[in-house]
Tab-separated table of C-alpha atoms in Angstrom:
chain	number	residue	atom	x	y	z
A	1	MET	CA	-1.438	-10.290	6.937
A	2	ALA	CA	1.063	-9.012	9.488
A	3	THR	CA	2.102	-11.416	12.246
A	4	TRP	CA	3.733	-11.068	15.652
A	5	SER	CA	7.383	-9.877	15.668
A	6	ASN	CA	7.212	-9.096	11.959
A	7	LEU	CA	9.893	-6.398	11.574
A	8	GLY	CA	9.924	-6.222	7.764
A	9	LEU	CA	7.325	-5.538	5.121
A	10	ARG	CA	4.738	-8.238	4.485
A	11	ASP	CA	5.005	-10.473	1.424
A	12	SER	CA	3.728	-8.876	-1.752
A	13	VAL	CA	0.751	-10.180	-3.708
A	14	SER	CA	1.098	-7.996	-6.804
A	15	PRO	CA	4.019	-6.965	-9.039
A	16	LEU	CA	3.510	-3.302	-8.078
A	17	LYS	CA	3.836	-4.144	-4.381
A	18	GLU	CA	7.096	-5.989	-5.178
A	19	GLN	CA	8.415	-2.817	-6.820
A	20	LEU	CA	7.407	-0.785	-3.751
A	21	ASN	CA	9.258	-3.256	-1.499
A	22	PHE	CA	12.386	-3.032	-3.672
A	23	PHE	CA	12.215	0.762	-3.574
A	24	GLN	CA	11.969	0.724	0.224
A	25	VAL	CA	15.141	-1.396	0.369
A	26	LEU	CA	16.904	1.006	-2.022
A	27	VAL	CA	16.028	4.071	0.075
A	28	SER	CA	17.017	2.244	3.285
A	29	LEU	CA	20.465	1.479	1.831
A	30	HIS	CA	20.986	5.154	0.996
A	31	LEU	CA	19.878	6.196	4.496
A	32	ILE	CA	22.191	3.663	6.155
A	33	MET	CA	25.190	4.812	4.095
A	34	ILE	CA	24.499	8.506	4.823
A	35	THR	CA	23.982	7.826	8.550
A	36	ILE	CA	27.251	5.875	8.816
A	37	LEU	CA	29.226	8.554	6.922
A	38	VAL	CA	27.839	11.472	8.942
A	39	GLY	CA	28.267	9.566	12.215
A	40	TYR	CA	31.882	8.706	11.338
A	41	LEU	CA	32.678	12.361	10.506
A	42	MET	CA	31.073	13.586	13.746
A	43	HIS	CA	33.060	10.984	15.711
A	44	ILE	CA	36.301	12.211	14.136
A	45	LEU	CA	35.465	15.871	14.876
A	46	PHE	CA	34.712	15.116	18.530
A	47	TYR	CA	38.142	13.599	19.139
A	48	ASN	CA	40.218	15.654	16.693
A	49	LYS	CA	42.691	17.995	18.469
A	50	PHE	CA	44.200	19.472	15.304
A	51	THR	CA	43.039	22.764	13.777
A	52	ASN	CA	42.932	23.715	10.106
A	53	PRO	CA	43.400	27.424	9.257
A	54	PHE	CA	41.660	26.922	5.889
A	55	LEU	CA	38.585	25.177	7.349
A	56	LEU	CA	36.288	28.157	6.695
A	57	HIS	CA	37.482	28.645	3.097
A	58	GLY	CA	37.285	25.248	1.387
A	59	GLN	CA	35.748	25.847	-2.021
A	60	THR	CA	36.579	22.339	-3.250
A	61	ILE	CA	34.924	20.541	-0.351
A	62	GLU	CA	31.874	22.824	-0.635
A	63	ILE	CA	31.459	21.823	-4.276
A	64	ILE	CA	31.764	18.145	-3.326
A	65	TRP	CA	29.221	18.249	-0.492
A	66	THR	CA	26.774	20.110	-2.753
A	67	ILE	CA	27.060	17.773	-5.753
A	68	LEU	CA	27.104	14.447	-3.856
A	69	PRO	CA	23.682	14.916	-2.177
A	70	ALA	CA	22.216	15.952	-5.545
A	71	ILE	CA	23.493	12.712	-7.103
A	72	VAL	CA	22.052	10.661	-4.217
A	73	LEU	CA	18.684	12.411	-4.643
A	74	MET	CA	18.709	11.561	-8.359
A	75	PHE	CA	19.281	7.873	-7.533
A	76	ILE	CA	16.203	8.035	-5.266
A	77	ALA	CA	13.986	10.260	-7.443
A	78	LEU	CA	14.241	8.338	-10.726
A	79	PRO	CA	12.979	4.953	-9.378
A	80	SER	CA	10.338	6.820	-7.367
A	81	LEU	CA	8.933	8.563	-10.454
A	82	ARG	CA	8.954	5.287	-12.368
A	83	ILE	CA	6.856	3.564	-9.677
A	84	LEU	CA	4.454	6.533	-9.471
A	85	TYR	CA	3.715	6.276	-13.196
A	86	LEU	CA	3.356	2.478	-12.956
A	87	LEU	CA	0.816	2.842	-10.143
A	88	ASP	CA	-1.315	5.210	-12.264
A	89	GLU	CA	-1.251	3.057	-15.405
A	90	ILE	CA	-4.542	1.328	-16.289
A	91	ASN	CA	-3.747	-1.749	-18.386
A	92	SER	CA	-6.926	-2.929	-20.176
A	93	PRO	CA	-8.741	-4.267	-17.098
A	94	ALA	CA	-10.712	-7.502	-17.420
A	95	ILE	CA	-12.941	-6.818	-14.393
A	96	THR	CA	-14.123	-3.582	-12.798
A	97	LEU	CA	-15.067	-3.439	-9.115
A	98	LYS	CA	-16.801	-0.377	-7.685
A	99	THR	CA	-16.335	0.283	-3.978
A	100	ILE	CA	-18.513	2.696	-2.001
A	101	GLY	CA	-17.568	3.698	1.531
A	102	HIS	CA	-20.311	4.257	4.111
A	103	GLN	CA	-20.351	4.957	7.832
A	104	TRP	CA	-19.265	2.265	8.686
A	105	TYR	CA	-19.282	-0.468	6.072
A	106	TRP	CA	-18.357	-1.013	2.425
A	107	SER	CA	-20.610	-1.633	-0.593
A	108	TYR	CA	-19.322	-3.441	-3.682
A	109	GLU	CA	-20.653	-3.518	-7.243
A	110	TYR	CA	-19.314	-5.808	-9.958
A	111	SER	CA	-19.899	-3.480	-12.901
A	112	ASP	CA	-19.383	-6.174	-15.575
A	113	PHE	CA	-22.252	-8.326	-14.250
A	114	LEU	CA	-25.937	-7.541	-13.908
A	115	ASN	CA	-27.344	-7.000	-10.405
A	116	LEU	CA	-24.233	-8.189	-8.587
A	117	GLU	CA	-23.765	-5.952	-5.583
A	118	PHE	CA	-23.619	-6.435	-1.820
A	119	ASP	CA	-22.711	-4.762	1.453
A	120	SER	CA	-19.807	-5.913	3.595
A	121	TYR	CA	-19.984	-5.510	7.391
A	122	MET	CA	-17.502	-6.493	10.052
A	123	VAL	CA	-18.405	-9.688	11.909
A	124	PRO	CA	-18.991	-8.833	15.615
A	125	THR	CA	-16.676	-10.533	18.099
A	126	ASN	CA	-19.492	-12.522	19.709
A	127	GLU	CA	-20.442	-14.011	16.292
A	128	LEU	CA	-16.919	-14.945	15.177
A	129	GLU	CA	-16.082	-18.529	14.339
A	130	THR	CA	-13.151	-20.225	16.065
A	131	ASN	CA	-10.790	-19.606	13.157
A	132	GLY	CA	-11.991	-16.038	12.521
A	133	PHE	CA	-9.915	-12.883	12.834
A	134	ARG	CA	-11.193	-10.363	15.366
A	135	LEU	CA	-11.975	-6.919	13.878
A	136	LEU	CA	-10.860	-8.125	10.425
A	137	ASP	CA	-13.427	-10.677	9.214
A	138	VAL	CA	-16.488	-9.597	7.242
A	139	ASP	CA	-19.806	-11.247	6.382
A	140	ASN	CA	-19.360	-10.805	2.598
A	141	ARG	CA	-15.871	-11.050	1.111
A	142	ILE	CA	-14.739	-9.658	-2.217
A	143	VAL	CA	-13.829	-12.525	-4.561
A	144	LEU	CA	-11.599	-11.740	-7.544
A	145	PRO	CA	-9.615	-13.947	-9.952
A	146	MET	CA	-5.839	-14.121	-9.736
A	147	ASN	CA	-3.560	-13.310	-12.686
A	148	THR	CA	-6.218	-10.937	-14.011
A	149	GLN	CA	-5.977	-7.181	-14.416
A	150	ILE	CA	-8.498	-5.610	-12.026
A	151	ARG	CA	-9.686	-2.019	-12.032
A	152	ILE	CA	-11.214	-0.654	-8.850
A	153	LEU	CA	-13.330	2.486	-8.643
A	154	VAL	CA	-13.588	4.023	-5.181
A	155	THR	CA	-16.032	6.627	-3.916
A	156	ALA	CA	-17.925	7.425	-0.712
A	157	ALA	CA	-21.551	8.122	0.169
A	158	ASP	CA	-21.086	10.322	3.229
A	159	VAL	CA	-17.589	11.267	4.477
A	160	LEU	CA	-14.002	10.600	3.387
A	161	HIS	CA	-12.906	6.957	3.443
A	162	SER	CA	-9.804	5.161	2.181
A	163	TRP	CA	-9.867	1.652	0.681
A	164	THR	CA	-6.558	0.047	1.630
A	165	ILE	CA	-5.033	-3.427	1.295
A	166	PRO	CA	-1.320	-3.290	2.258
A	167	ALA	CA	-0.402	-6.662	0.699
A	168	LEU	CA	-1.513	-5.313	-2.692
A	169	GLY	CA	0.144	-1.933	-2.279
A	170	VAL	CA	-3.253	-0.311	-2.892
A	171	LYS	CA	-4.588	2.730	-1.033
A	172	VAL	CA	-7.326	4.781	-2.697
A	173	ASP	CA	-9.263	7.614	-1.079
A	174	GLY	CA	-13.048	7.479	-1.309
A	175	THR	CA	-14.389	11.026	-1.712
A	176	PRO	CA	-18.105	11.881	-1.901
A	177	GLY	CA	-18.978	13.057	-5.411
A	178	ARG	CA	-15.736	11.764	-6.961
A	179	LEU	CA	-14.600	8.491	-8.534
A	180	ASN	CA	-10.977	7.527	-7.935
A	181	GLN	CA	-9.511	4.529	-9.708
A	182	THR	CA	-6.481	2.290	-9.599
A	183	ASN	CA	-5.564	-1.154	-10.866
A	184	PHE	CA	-3.827	-4.252	-9.559
A	185	LEU	CA	-3.036	-7.838	-10.461
A	186	MET	CA	-2.797	-10.637	-7.883
A	187	ASN	CA	-0.207	-13.302	-8.654
A	188	ARG	CA	-1.200	-15.880	-6.019
A	189	PRO	CA	-4.348	-17.098	-4.265
A	190	GLY	CA	-5.144	-16.278	-0.658
A	191	LEU	CA	-7.048	-14.068	1.771
A	192	PHE	CA	-5.858	-10.472	2.053
A	193	PHE	CA	-7.021	-8.055	4.723
A	194	GLY	CA	-7.258	-4.296	4.861
A	195	GLN	CA	-9.028	-1.518	6.711
A	196	CYS	CA	-10.297	1.981	6.134
A	197	SER	CA	-7.270	4.286	6.374
A	198	GLU	CA	-9.047	7.631	6.667
A	199	ILE	CA	-10.553	8.688	9.987
A	200	CYS	CA	-14.278	8.657	9.180
A	201	GLY	CA	-16.081	8.805	12.503
A	202	ALA	CA	-16.730	6.879	15.701
A	203	ASN	CA	-16.560	3.395	14.148
A	204	HIS	CA	-13.679	4.068	11.781
A	205	SER	CA	-11.774	1.099	13.230
A	206	PHE	CA	-14.612	-1.300	12.488
A	207	MET	CA	-14.929	-1.345	8.691
A	208	PRO	CA	-12.409	-3.962	7.507
A	209	ILE	CA	-11.819	-5.250	3.979
A	210	VAL	CA	-11.346	-8.915	3.041
A	211	LEU	CA	-10.320	-9.839	-0.497
A	212	GLU	CA	-10.224	-13.461	-1.618
A	213	SER	CA	-7.902	-14.111	-4.553
A	214	SER	CA	-8.993	-17.291	-6.306
A	215	PRO	CA	-8.352	-19.283	-9.515
A	216	THR	CA	-10.503	-18.243	-12.466
A	217	ASN	CA	-12.660	-21.399	-12.473
A	218	TYR	CA	-13.559	-20.883	-8.779
A	219	PHE	CA	-14.395	-17.243	-9.491
A	220	ILE	CA	-16.742	-18.267	-12.331
A	221	LYS	CA	-18.504	-20.739	-9.994
A	222	TRP	CA	-18.854	-18.000	-7.340
A	223	ILE	CA	-20.265	-15.554	-9.871
A	224	THR	CA	-22.751	-18.180	-11.087
A	225	ALA	CA	-23.857	-18.939	-7.524
A	226	MET	CA	-24.325	-15.235	-6.758
């Protein structure tokens, strides 16, 4: 989760989130180079006392400043399209999790197991344990195995919601009457927090998401206990 004075992106948990982080760095480098070049040219023009009679008729320079931005856009567009297709790819999921958004809590159904479903509510501040996270902890966490391809189906029962976990690079809208899906793979254990990212009413800020990534043997024990 994000911490105080954290100026960069948080550490990734999935390979797709790593690709998104790399792409952000790539775009930032392009923006920095363009900003420096344009700023340098403006600085020169401010203090330049010479005049050029051919300044309004420079066909060569017009060709250059038309082609160069197109090349820069290609360098940005190609990696962007690649990541978009990777995000939509469903790679033979081992486990399917169905998420239903309500006002203002989440319901989860493990579709591969019989009668395994539960609701997840935010823990009120006055009931939090000492090591709990205010406005982020829930009474029932999602538990999923690491290094396993997961498919998640997202819908809503009343209004628009959005199931979001930034560390995974996952953000899926929950729309009443529709099933949206995406997939992810977690490459390390841990607790990962998210929140509803679509304004859904008065208590929109109070429907957090907690996902526990665990080794497969722990997940099997949890499933058995449930």
